[in-house]
Amino acid sequence: MSKKVAIVGGGYGGAKAAKLLDEDLDVILIDPKDAFVHSAAALRALVRPDWADNIFFPYETLLKNGTVVRDHAVGVDPRGVQLARGGRVHADYVVLASGSSYAFPAKMHTDVADDALTALRSAHRELTGANRVLILGAGPVGLELAGEIKAEWPDKQVTLVDPAGELLPGFLPELVADLRRQLDEIGVEVRLGAGLAAAPPTAPGTAGEFTVTDKAGTELTADIWFRAHGSAIRTGFLDSVIPRNDLGQVRVTERLNVEGYETVYALGDITDVPETKMAAMALQHAEVVAANILAHAKGEEPTAAYQPIPVKVILLPLGPAAGVGQFPNEQGTPFQVPVETVIEMKGRDMMLGHFRELFNV
């Protein structure tokens, strides 16, 4: 087949879709980065700089036949993608997989892998010399960061602060209780309902003693802080023809077509699929999108449909040897998975094996 597919974004879902379509279609993967970043492992890369190279995978090894264009998309319509540096990629199919941004170190703030490594190693040096660590945000990222720090430096004082009144709302009470027990065991302090009156005076990831006050008037002194909140989806570049909801999310059908367009698809964080936004979901989206594009290209009816998981799902390691997790059972009821499963599936090696296979490394 000579059909061409343009994929905007080389993150989890975009890279997987490109790999799945590479044998049959003319794939053009568009991303400004010079390497794929395994962001789910970035927090461990912060505490273990000798290990940090593991989270970067060269795009050159991903595709055998397709092309990787290193550029930003500035416009999209059903017939192709407009590029920031000028020019246009014409395509029979377009896949929107532009993902989301987040605070460093959970996600990198540069498109150059060497610069990202430099930033991680610099933040590691700053963190090494700090005895008291403040993390703003007690969601999954903040909790995981606290666990990674404590696993590497058990004697550091780590405090999580969040204005929310509940830890991991919507998850099983027994999972939350187990999480609190593990946090207590490793010495992580959690202050809920305690948003700060003002941001710390130092830059995040930079050592320097400071004192902040929460909105209840309680003072807290630390030597370094990290932000663990503030995810934002990347859909601002989309043309008005792409339908979005009030949150900016792309409206999709169960087949992950953009509503109203049979040859335009969207996957991952930017979609309005009602589920927790996780790398694992984006990878599943990619399989549905690839199956439907291949069927359409062959003149067949696309039939692959994506069914959101009906319960909240999480794999939350607290370093390589602890953590909690929740999956649905066959009846769709949530259950807490054993800590051994959390370690085996994510905590031990942060799923590096899967991405080495994906990128032919």
C-alpha atoms as a printed R data frame, in Angstrom:
    type eleno elety resid chain resno       x      y      z
1   ATOM     1    CA   MET     A     1   0.000  0.000  0.000
2   ATOM     2    CA   SER     A     2   1.210  3.525 -0.745
3   ATOM     3    CA   LYS     A     3  -1.024  5.335  1.721
4   ATOM     4    CA   LYS     A     4   0.737  7.937  3.860
5   ATOM     5    CA   VAL     A     5   0.094  8.527  7.564
6   ATOM     6    CA   ALA     A     6   1.380 11.560  9.506
7   ATOM     7    CA   ILE     A     7   1.692 11.082 13.253
8   ATOM     8    CA   VAL     A     8   2.006 14.228 15.357
9   ATOM     9    CA   GLY     A     9   3.917 13.378 18.509
10  ATOM    10    CA   GLY     A    10   6.453 10.656 19.240
11  ATOM    11    CA   GLY     A    11   5.511  9.905 22.832
12  ATOM    12    CA   TYR     A    12   4.139  6.598 24.084
13  ATOM    13    CA   GLY     A    13   1.112  6.330 21.816
14  ATOM    14    CA   GLY     A    14   2.626  8.052 18.789
15  ATOM    15    CA   ALA     A    15   5.761  5.904 18.784
16  ATOM    16    CA   LYS     A    16   3.742  2.707 19.209
17  ATOM    17    CA   ALA     A    17   1.337  3.624 16.390
18  ATOM    18    CA   ALA     A    18   4.252  4.469 14.096
19  ATOM    19    CA   LYS     A    19   5.901  1.110 14.796
20  ATOM    20    CA   LEU     A    20   2.663 -0.810 14.195
21  ATOM    21    CA   LEU     A    21   2.018  0.927 10.845
22  ATOM    22    CA   ASP     A    22   5.599  0.973  9.571
23  ATOM    23    CA   GLU     A    23   5.473 -2.315  7.666
24  ATOM    24    CA   ASP     A    24   2.372 -1.439  5.626
25  ATOM    25    CA   LEU     A    25   2.137  2.336  5.222
26  ATOM    26    CA   ASP     A    26   4.370  5.294  4.503
27  ATOM    27    CA   VAL     A    27   4.817  6.633  8.053
28  ATOM    28    CA   ILE     A    28   5.982 10.157  8.855
29  ATOM    29    CA   LEU     A    29   6.479 10.690 12.603
30  ATOM    30    CA   ILE     A    30   6.663 14.373 13.577
31  ATOM    31    CA   ASP     A    31   8.273 15.351 16.878
32  ATOM    32    CA   PRO     A    32  10.678 18.148 17.897
33  ATOM    33    CA   LYS     A    33  12.739 15.921 20.212
34  ATOM    34    CA   ASP     A    34  15.894 14.122 19.133
35  ATOM    35    CA   ALA     A    35  14.975 11.073 21.233
36  ATOM    36    CA   PHE     A    36  11.981  9.410 22.833
37  ATOM    37    CA   VAL     A    37  11.854 10.037 26.594
38  ATOM    38    CA   HIS     A    38  10.510  7.287 28.834
39  ATOM    39    CA   SER     A    39   8.975  9.805 31.230
40  ATOM    40    CA   ALA     A    40   7.559  7.165 33.565
41  ATOM    41    CA   ALA     A    41  11.160  6.418 34.596
42  ATOM    42    CA   ALA     A    42  12.343 10.037 34.862
43  ATOM    43    CA   LEU     A    43  12.009 10.238 38.644
44  ATOM    44    CA   ARG     A    44  14.397  7.341 39.093
45  ATOM    45    CA   ALA     A    45  16.751  9.012 36.631
46  ATOM    46    CA   LEU     A    46  16.801 12.017 38.974
47  ATOM    47    CA   VAL     A    47  17.995 10.026 41.983
48  ATOM    48    CA   ARG     A    48  20.279  7.726 39.958
49  ATOM    49    CA   PRO     A    49  22.120  9.764 37.326
50  ATOM    50    CA   ASP     A    50  24.282  6.763 36.393
51  ATOM    51    CA   TRP     A    51  21.038  5.118 35.264
52  ATOM    52    CA   ALA     A    52  19.526  8.163 33.530
53  ATOM    53    CA   ASP     A    53  20.720  7.260 30.019
54  ATOM    54    CA   ASN     A    54  18.236  4.386 30.123
55  ATOM    55    CA   ILE     A    55  15.210  6.665 29.673
56  ATOM    56    CA   PHE     A    56  16.246  8.028 26.247
57  ATOM    57    CA   PHE     A    57  15.688  6.023 23.063
58  ATOM    58    CA   PRO     A    58  16.805  7.198 19.604
59  ATOM    59    CA   TYR     A    59  14.020  7.613 17.080
60  ATOM    60    CA   GLU     A    60  16.361  6.327 14.346
61  ATOM    61    CA   THR     A    61  15.940  2.772 15.649
62  ATOM    62    CA   LEU     A    62  12.137  2.873 15.844
63  ATOM    63    CA   LEU     A    63  11.186  2.583 12.175
64  ATOM    64    CA   LYS     A    64  12.611  0.380  9.434
65  ATOM    65    CA   ASN     A    65  10.832  2.120  6.572
66  ATOM    66    CA   GLY     A    66   9.245  5.333  7.818
67  ATOM    67    CA   THR     A    67  10.619  8.824  8.318
68  ATOM    68    CA   VAL     A    68  11.063 10.901 11.469
69  ATOM    69    CA   VAL     A    69  10.695 14.667 10.981
70  ATOM    70    CA   ARG     A    70  12.133 16.705 13.826
71  ATOM    71    CA   ASP     A    71   9.823 19.713 13.989
72  ATOM    72    CA   HIS     A    72   6.778 21.200 15.707
73  ATOM    73    CA   ALA     A    73   3.344 20.931 14.149
74  ATOM    74    CA   VAL     A    74   1.624 24.325 13.971
75  ATOM    75    CA   GLY     A    75  -1.537 23.300 12.168
76  ATOM    76    CA   VAL     A    76  -3.470 20.155 11.333
77  ATOM    77    CA   ASP     A    77  -6.355 19.380  8.981
78  ATOM    78    CA   PRO     A    78  -7.695 16.155  7.468
79  ATOM    79    CA   ARG     A    79  -5.186 16.271  4.594
80  ATOM    80    CA   GLY     A    80  -1.973 16.885  6.480
81  ATOM    81    CA   VAL     A    81   0.211 18.769  8.936
82  ATOM    82    CA   GLN     A    82   1.755 22.234  8.737
83  ATOM    83    CA   LEU     A    83   5.294 22.458 10.173
84  ATOM    84    CA   ALA     A    84   6.842 25.265 12.217
85  ATOM    85    CA   ARG     A    85   9.894 25.538  9.980
86  ATOM    86    CA   GLY     A    86   7.760 25.838  6.889
87  ATOM    87    CA   GLY     A    87   6.479 23.190  4.572
88  ATOM    88    CA   ARG     A    88   3.684 20.741  4.934
89  ATOM    89    CA   VAL     A    89   3.373 16.989  5.298
90  ATOM    90    CA   HIS     A    90   0.554 15.774  3.074
91  ATOM    91    CA   ALA     A    91  -1.090 12.599  4.321
92  ATOM    92    CA   ASP     A    92  -4.008 10.237  3.756
93  ATOM    93    CA   TYR     A    93  -4.301  9.698  7.498
94  ATOM    94    CA   VAL     A    94  -3.409 11.945 10.427
95  ATOM    95    CA   VAL     A    95  -2.861 10.749 13.999
96  ATOM    96    CA   LEU     A    96  -2.819 13.330 16.795
97  ATOM    97    CA   ALA     A    97  -0.595 12.149 19.638
98  ATOM    98    CA   SER     A    98   0.897 15.371 20.983
99  ATOM    99    CA   GLY     A    99   0.558 14.400 24.656
100 ATOM   100    CA   SER     A   100   0.955 16.689 27.644
101 ATOM   101    CA   SER     A   101   3.496 18.745 29.538
102 ATOM   102    CA   TYR     A   102   4.384 18.484 33.219
103 ATOM   103    CA   ALA     A   103   6.843 19.893 35.718
104 ATOM   104    CA   PHE     A   104  10.481 18.770 35.645
105 ATOM   105    CA   PRO     A   105  11.778 16.175 36.488
106 ATOM   106    CA   ALA     A   106   8.682 14.112 35.673
107 ATOM   107    CA   LYS     A   107   8.959 15.473 32.122
108 ATOM   108    CA   MET     A   108  11.845 17.153 30.374
109 ATOM   109    CA   HIS     A   109  11.747 20.828 29.363
110 ATOM   110    CA   THR     A   110  14.070 20.467 26.389
111 ATOM   111    CA   ASP     A   111  13.944 18.677 23.044
112 ATOM   112    CA   VAL     A   112  17.623 17.687 23.231
113 ATOM   113    CA   ALA     A   113  18.474 14.487 25.101
114 ATOM   114    CA   ASP     A   114  21.962 15.664 26.110
115 ATOM   115    CA   ASP     A   115  20.494 18.845 27.607
116 ATOM   116    CA   ALA     A   116  17.880 16.803 29.476
117 ATOM   117    CA   LEU     A   117  20.633 14.582 30.908
118 ATOM   118    CA   THR     A   118  22.554 17.671 31.988
119 ATOM   119    CA   ALA     A   119  19.447 19.022 33.747
120 ATOM   120    CA   LEU     A   120  18.828 15.713 35.519
121 ATOM   121    CA   ARG     A   121  22.427 15.479 36.712
122 ATOM   122    CA   SER     A   122  22.429 19.080 37.876
123 ATOM   123    CA   ALA     A   123  19.201 18.557 39.838
124 ATOM   124    CA   HIS     A   124  20.700 15.372 41.309
125 ATOM   125    CA   ARG     A   125  23.717 17.282 42.598
126 ATOM   126    CA   GLU     A   126  21.449 19.889 44.174
127 ATOM   127    CA   LEU     A   127  19.283 17.190 45.734
128 ATOM   128    CA   THR     A   128  22.296 15.270 47.056
129 ATOM   129    CA   GLY     A   129  23.302 18.194 49.252
130 ATOM   130    CA   ALA     A   130  19.801 18.891 50.586
131 ATOM   131    CA   ASN     A   131  18.645 17.325 53.844
132 ATOM   132    CA   ARG     A   132  15.017 18.544 53.809
133 ATOM   133    CA   VAL     A   133  12.960 18.056 50.647
134 ATOM   134    CA   LEU     A   134   9.586 19.673 49.993
135 ATOM   135    CA   ILE     A   135   7.334 18.256 47.259
136 ATOM   136    CA   LEU     A   136   4.326 20.329 46.223
137 ATOM   137    CA   GLY     A   137   1.663 17.878 45.117
138 ATOM   138    CA   ALA     A   138   0.686 14.566 46.721
139 ATOM   139    CA   GLY     A   139  -0.734 12.905 43.625
140 ATOM   140    CA   PRO     A   140   0.891  9.863 41.980
141 ATOM   141    CA   VAL     A   141   3.914 11.830 40.705
142 ATOM   142    CA   GLY     A   142   4.644 13.482 44.049
143 ATOM   143    CA   LEU     A   143   4.221 10.211 45.903
144 ATOM   144    CA   GLU     A   144   6.479  8.346 43.499
145 ATOM   145    CA   LEU     A   145   9.120 11.068 43.702
146 ATOM   146    CA   ALA     A   146   9.046 10.883 47.499
147 ATOM   147    CA   GLY     A   147   9.503  7.107 47.335
148 ATOM   148    CA   GLU     A   148  12.430  7.353 44.928
149 ATOM   149    CA   ILE     A   149  14.194  9.928 47.107
150 ATOM   150    CA   LYS     A   150  13.705  7.877 50.255
151 ATOM   151    CA   ALA     A   151  14.894  4.682 48.551
152 ATOM   152    CA   GLU     A   152  18.144  6.395 47.585
153 ATOM   153    CA   TRP     A   153  18.589  8.569 50.702
154 ATOM   154    CA   PRO     A   154  16.660  7.070 53.660
155 ATOM   155    CA   ASP     A   155  17.888  9.788 56.025
156 ATOM   156    CA   LYS     A   156  16.539 12.752 54.068
157 ATOM   157    CA   GLN     A   157  13.461 14.478 55.449
158 ATOM   158    CA   VAL     A   158  10.750 14.429 52.755
159 ATOM   159    CA   THR     A   159   7.470 16.319 53.091
160 ATOM   160    CA   LEU     A   160   4.543 16.262 50.681
161 ATOM   161    CA   VAL     A   161   2.144 19.225 50.738
162 ATOM   162    CA   ASP     A   162  -1.182 19.315 48.914
163 ATOM   163    CA   PRO     A   163  -4.279 21.502 49.310
164 ATOM   164    CA   ALA     A   164  -6.499 18.463 48.673
165 ATOM   165    CA   GLY     A   165  -8.045 16.944 51.743
166 ATOM   166    CA   GLU     A   166  -7.752 13.327 50.636
167 ATOM   167    CA   LEU     A   167  -4.920 11.078 49.456
168 ATOM   168    CA   LEU     A   168  -5.583  9.375 46.087
169 ATOM   169    CA   PRO     A   169  -9.340 10.067 46.021
170 ATOM   170    CA   GLY     A   170 -11.411  7.437 44.249
171 ATOM   171    CA   PHE     A   171  -9.073  4.542 45.002
172 ATOM   172    CA   LEU     A   172  -9.834  1.667 47.351
173 ATOM   173    CA   PRO     A   173  -9.682  2.599 51.063
174 ATOM   174    CA   GLU     A   174  -7.458 -0.405 51.751
175 ATOM   175    CA   LEU     A   175  -5.003  0.740 49.061
176 ATOM   176    CA   VAL     A   176  -4.859  4.243 50.566
177 ATOM   177    CA   ALA     A   177  -4.376  2.782 54.050
178 ATOM   178    CA   ASP     A   178  -1.549  0.563 52.793
179 ATOM   179    CA   LEU     A   179   0.033  3.523 51.024
180 ATOM   180    CA   ARG     A   180  -0.069  5.596 54.213
181 ATOM   181    CA   ARG     A   181   1.476  2.704 56.143
182 ATOM   182    CA   GLN     A   182   4.346  2.430 53.660
183 ATOM   183    CA   LEU     A   183   4.906  6.198 53.667
184 ATOM   184    CA   ASP     A   184   5.043  6.151 57.456
185 ATOM   185    CA   GLU     A   185   7.531  3.268 57.377
186 ATOM   186    CA   ILE     A   186   9.955  5.120 55.110
187 ATOM   187    CA   GLY     A   187   9.449  8.414 56.945
188 ATOM   188    CA   VAL     A   188   7.562 10.535 54.394
189 ATOM   189    CA   GLU     A   189   5.408 13.264 55.957
190 ATOM   190    CA   VAL     A   190   2.146 14.037 54.146
191 ATOM   191    CA   ARG     A   191   0.376 17.350 54.811
192 ATOM   192    CA   LEU     A   192  -3.050 17.434 53.192
193 ATOM   193    CA   GLY     A   193  -5.382 20.409 53.148
194 ATOM   194    CA   ALA     A   194  -2.276 22.556 53.452
195 ATOM   195    CA   GLY     A   195  -1.684 24.610 50.352
196 ATOM   196    CA   LEU     A   196   1.075 27.204 50.611
197 ATOM   197    CA   ALA     A   197   0.278 30.879 51.049
198 ATOM   198    CA   ALA     A   198   3.040 31.695 48.526
199 ATOM   199    CA   ALA     A   199   5.474 29.748 46.354
200 ATOM   200    CA   PRO     A   200   8.985 29.035 47.692
201 ATOM   201    CA   PRO     A   201  11.514 31.813 46.929
202 ATOM   202    CA   THR     A   202  13.987 29.473 45.215
203 ATOM   203    CA   ALA     A   203  13.638 27.801 41.817
204 ATOM   204    CA   PRO     A   204  12.445 24.169 41.900
205 ATOM   205    CA   GLY     A   205  15.290 21.672 41.956
206 ATOM   206    CA   THR     A   206  17.743 24.264 43.289
207 ATOM   207    CA   ALA     A   207  19.264 23.870 46.752
208 ATOM   208    CA   GLY     A   208  18.967 26.724 49.232
209 ATOM   209    CA   GLU     A   209  17.316 26.875 52.648
210 ATOM   210    CA   PHE     A   210  13.939 28.610 52.788
211 ATOM   211    CA   THR     A   211  10.871 28.819 54.980
212 ATOM   212    CA   VAL     A   212   7.313 28.860 53.657
213 ATOM   213    CA   THR     A   213   3.969 29.193 55.386
214 ATOM   214    CA   ASP     A   214   0.832 27.246 54.551
215 ATOM   215    CA   LYS     A   215  -2.593 28.848 54.479
216 ATOM   216    CA   ALA     A   216  -3.218 27.776 58.066
217 ATOM   217    CA   GLY     A   217  -0.182 29.738 59.205
218 ATOM   218    CA   THR     A   218   2.124 26.771 59.832
219 ATOM   219    CA   GLU     A   219   5.760 27.304 58.864
220 ATOM   220    CA   LEU     A   220   7.842 24.700 57.032
221 ATOM   221    CA   THR     A   221  11.591 24.915 56.378
222 ATOM   222    CA   ALA     A   222  13.293 22.967 53.580
223 ATOM   223    CA   ASP     A   223  16.502 22.958 51.538
224 ATOM   224    CA   ILE     A   224  15.044 22.141 48.109
225 ATOM   225    CA   TRP     A   225  11.628 21.719 46.531
226 ATOM   226    CA   PHE     A   226   9.999 20.129 43.488
227 ATOM   227    CA   ARG     A   227   6.672 20.776 41.794
228 ATOM   228    CA   ALA     A   228   4.500 17.680 41.264
229 ATOM   229    CA   HIS     A   229   1.335 19.144 39.778
230 ATOM   230    CA   GLY     A   230   0.200 21.087 36.745
231 ATOM   231    CA   SER     A   231  -0.259 18.747 33.780
232 ATOM   232    CA   ALA     A   232  -1.336 20.513 30.564
233 ATOM   233    CA   ILE     A   233  -2.343 18.882 27.306
234 ATOM   234    CA   ARG     A   234  -0.765 20.032 24.041
235 ATOM   235    CA   THR     A   235  -3.626 20.903 21.714
236 ATOM   236    CA   GLY     A   236  -3.111 24.645 21.229
237 ATOM   237    CA   PHE     A   237  -1.634 24.090 17.746
238 ATOM   238    CA   LEU     A   238  -4.758 22.420 16.373
239 ATOM   239    CA   ASP     A   239  -6.820 24.128 13.709
240 ATOM   240    CA   SER     A   240 -10.407 25.030 14.496
241 ATOM   241    CA   VAL     A   241 -11.648 22.177 12.301
242 ATOM   242    CA   ILE     A   242 -10.564 19.707 14.994
243 ATOM   243    CA   PRO     A   243 -13.423 19.476 17.529
244 ATOM   244    CA   ARG     A   244 -12.422 19.891 21.174
245 ATOM   245    CA   ASN     A   245 -14.268 20.123 24.482
246 ATOM   246    CA   ASP     A   246 -14.054 22.924 27.057
247 ATOM   247    CA   LEU     A   247 -10.861 21.395 28.474
248 ATOM   248    CA   GLY     A   248  -9.179 21.469 25.082
249 ATOM   249    CA   GLN     A   249  -9.374 17.690 24.735
250 ATOM   250    CA   VAL     A   250  -9.985 16.280 21.264
251 ATOM   251    CA   ARG     A   251 -13.398 14.699 20.836
252 ATOM   252    CA   VAL     A   252 -13.098 11.118 19.621
253 ATOM   253    CA   THR     A   253 -15.381  8.206 18.794
254 ATOM   254    CA   GLU     A   254 -15.037  4.718 20.256
255 ATOM   255    CA   ARG     A   255 -12.788  3.909 17.277
256 ATOM   256    CA   LEU     A   256 -10.627  6.900 18.255
257 ATOM   257    CA   ASN     A   257 -11.514  8.831 15.123
258 ATOM   258    CA   VAL     A   258 -11.691 12.564 15.664
259 ATOM   259    CA   GLU     A   259 -15.417 13.271 15.592
260 ATOM   260    CA   GLY     A   260 -16.546 13.987 12.034
261 ATOM   261    CA   TYR     A   261 -13.369 12.727 10.321
262 ATOM   262    CA   GLU     A   262 -12.866  9.134  9.235
263 ATOM   263    CA   THR     A   263  -9.162  9.582  8.406
264 ATOM   264    CA   VAL     A   264  -8.101 11.643 11.443
265 ATOM   265    CA   TYR     A   265  -7.409  9.929 14.758
266 ATOM   266    CA   ALA     A   266  -6.325 11.017 18.223
267 ATOM   267    CA   LEU     A   267  -4.856  9.058 21.100
268 ATOM   268    CA   GLY     A   268  -3.368  9.429 24.551
269 ATOM   269    CA   ASP     A   269  -3.582 12.369 26.931
270 ATOM   270    CA   ILE     A   270  -5.210 14.780 24.468
271 ATOM   271    CA   THR     A   271  -8.386 12.745 23.958
272 ATOM   272    CA   ASP     A   272 -11.678 13.163 25.781
273 ATOM   273    CA   VAL     A   273 -11.742  9.446 26.635
274 ATOM   274    CA   PRO     A   274 -13.009  9.334 30.254
275 ATOM   275    CA   GLU     A   275 -10.156  7.511 31.974
276 ATOM   276    CA   THR     A   276  -6.946  8.092 33.909
277 ATOM   277    CA   LYS     A   277  -4.308  9.449 31.551
278 ATOM   278    CA   MET     A   278  -1.446  6.969 31.679
279 ATOM   279    CA   ALA     A   279   1.239  5.696 29.314
280 ATOM   280    CA   ALA     A   280  -0.369  2.254 29.353
281 ATOM   281    CA   MET     A   281  -3.646  3.688 28.041
282 ATOM   282    CA   ALA     A   282  -1.871  5.562 25.239
283 ATOM   283    CA   LEU     A   283  -0.180  2.318 24.174
284 ATOM   284    CA   GLN     A   284  -3.572  0.596 24.011
285 ATOM   285    CA   HIS     A   285  -5.023  3.523 22.064
286 ATOM   286    CA   ALA     A   286  -2.216  3.084 19.522
287 ATOM   287    CA   GLU     A   287  -3.220 -0.514 18.846
288 ATOM   288    CA   VAL     A   288  -6.820  0.503 18.127
289 ATOM   289    CA   VAL     A   289  -5.774  3.396 15.889
290 ATOM   290    CA   ALA     A   290  -3.295  1.285 13.927
291 ATOM   291    CA   ALA     A   291  -5.830 -1.512 13.393
292 ATOM   292    CA   ASN     A   292  -8.457  0.915 12.097
293 ATOM   293    CA   ILE     A   293  -6.080  2.767  9.764
294 ATOM   294    CA   LEU     A   294  -4.810 -0.490  8.278
295 ATOM   295    CA   ALA     A   295  -8.353 -1.749  7.747
296 ATOM   296    CA   HIS     A   296  -9.409  1.496  6.045
297 ATOM   297    CA   ALA     A   297  -6.296  1.488  3.859
298 ATOM   298    CA   LYS     A   298  -7.190 -2.019  2.680
299 ATOM   299    CA   GLY     A   299 -10.717 -0.926  1.797
300 ATOM   300    CA   GLU     A   300 -12.215 -2.705  4.787
301 ATOM   301    CA   GLU     A   301 -14.521 -1.364  7.480
302 ATOM   302    CA   PRO     A   302 -12.587 -0.246 10.589
303 ATOM   303    CA   THR     A   303 -14.054 -2.121 13.541
304 ATOM   304    CA   ALA     A   304 -11.534 -1.844 16.388
305 ATOM   305    CA   ALA     A   305 -13.107 -0.024 19.340
306 ATOM   306    CA   TYR     A   306 -11.535  1.222 22.522
307 ATOM   307    CA   GLN     A   307 -13.331  0.536 25.787
308 ATOM   308    CA   PRO     A   308 -12.147  2.686 28.709
309 ATOM   309    CA   ILE     A   309 -11.356  0.786 31.865
310 ATOM   310    CA   PRO     A   310 -14.348  1.418 34.152
311 ATOM   311    CA   VAL     A   311 -12.315  1.898 37.342
312 ATOM   312    CA   LYS     A   312  -9.263  3.887 38.367
313 ATOM   313    CA   VAL     A   313  -6.003  2.103 37.649
314 ATOM   314    CA   ILE     A   314  -2.593  2.769 39.148
315 ATOM   315    CA   LEU     A   315   0.869  1.278 39.493
316 ATOM   316    CA   LEU     A   316   2.622  3.447 42.059
317 ATOM   317    CA   PRO     A   317   6.101  2.298 43.092
318 ATOM   318    CA   LEU     A   318   7.781  3.857 46.097
319 ATOM   319    CA   GLY     A   319  11.285  3.100 44.901
320 ATOM   320    CA   PRO     A   320  12.281 -0.294 43.464
321 ATOM   321    CA   ALA     A   321  11.007 -2.437 46.350
322 ATOM   322    CA   ALA     A   322   7.693 -0.968 47.557
323 ATOM   323    CA   GLY     A   323   4.456  0.597 46.337
324 ATOM   324    CA   VAL     A   324   0.761  0.030 45.690
325 ATOM   325    CA   GLY     A   325  -1.404 -0.777 42.700
326 ATOM   326    CA   GLN     A   326  -5.023 -1.117 41.649
327 ATOM   327    CA   PHE     A   327  -6.488 -2.983 38.650
328 ATOM   328    CA   PRO     A   328  -9.985 -4.140 37.690
329 ATOM   329    CA   ASN     A   329 -10.846 -7.823 37.899
330 ATOM   330    CA   GLU     A   330 -12.762 -9.735 35.205
331 ATOM   331    CA   GLN     A   331 -16.034 -8.313 36.506
332 ATOM   332    CA   GLY     A   332 -14.723 -4.747 36.307
333 ATOM   333    CA   THR     A   333 -14.452 -4.387 40.074
334 ATOM   334    CA   PRO     A   334 -11.317 -2.713 41.446
335 ATOM   335    CA   PHE     A   335  -8.893 -4.732 43.541
336 ATOM   336    CA   GLN     A   336  -5.556 -3.963 45.128
337 ATOM   337    CA   VAL     A   337  -2.682 -5.840 43.528
338 ATOM   338    CA   PRO     A   338   0.085 -7.280 45.733
339 ATOM   339    CA   VAL     A   339   3.217 -5.213 46.226
340 ATOM   340    CA   GLU     A   340   5.152 -7.966 44.427
341 ATOM   341    CA   THR     A   341   3.124 -7.224 41.288
342 ATOM   342    CA   VAL     A   342   3.898 -3.501 41.527
343 ATOM   343    CA   ILE     A   343   7.596 -4.298 41.838
344 ATOM   344    CA   GLU     A   344   7.591 -6.813 38.992
345 ATOM   345    CA   MET     A   345   5.540 -4.723 36.559
346 ATOM   346    CA   LYS     A   346   7.128 -1.334 37.201
347 ATOM   347    CA   GLY     A   347   9.171 -0.783 40.342
348 ATOM   348    CA   ARG     A   348  12.135 -3.041 39.601
349 ATOM   349    CA   ASP     A   349  13.221 -1.718 36.185
350 ATOM   350    CA   MET     A   350  10.535  0.867 35.289
351 ATOM   351    CA   MET     A   351   9.388 -1.223 32.265
352 ATOM   352    CA   LEU     A   352  12.605 -0.599 30.351
353 ATOM   353    CA   GLY     A   353  12.402 -3.979 28.638
354 ATOM   354    CA   HIS     A   354   9.207 -3.042 26.818
355 ATOM   355    CA   PHE     A   355  10.726  0.109 25.357
356 ATOM   356    CA   ARG     A   356  13.984 -1.554 24.397
357 ATOM   357    CA   GLU     A   357  11.877 -3.949 22.353
358 ATOM   358    CA   LEU     A   358   9.733 -1.167 20.886
359 ATOM   359    CA   PHE     A   359  12.794  0.798 19.786
360 ATOM   360    CA   ASN     A   360  14.765 -2.250 18.619
361 ATOM   361    CA   VAL     A   361  17.533 -1.525 21.121
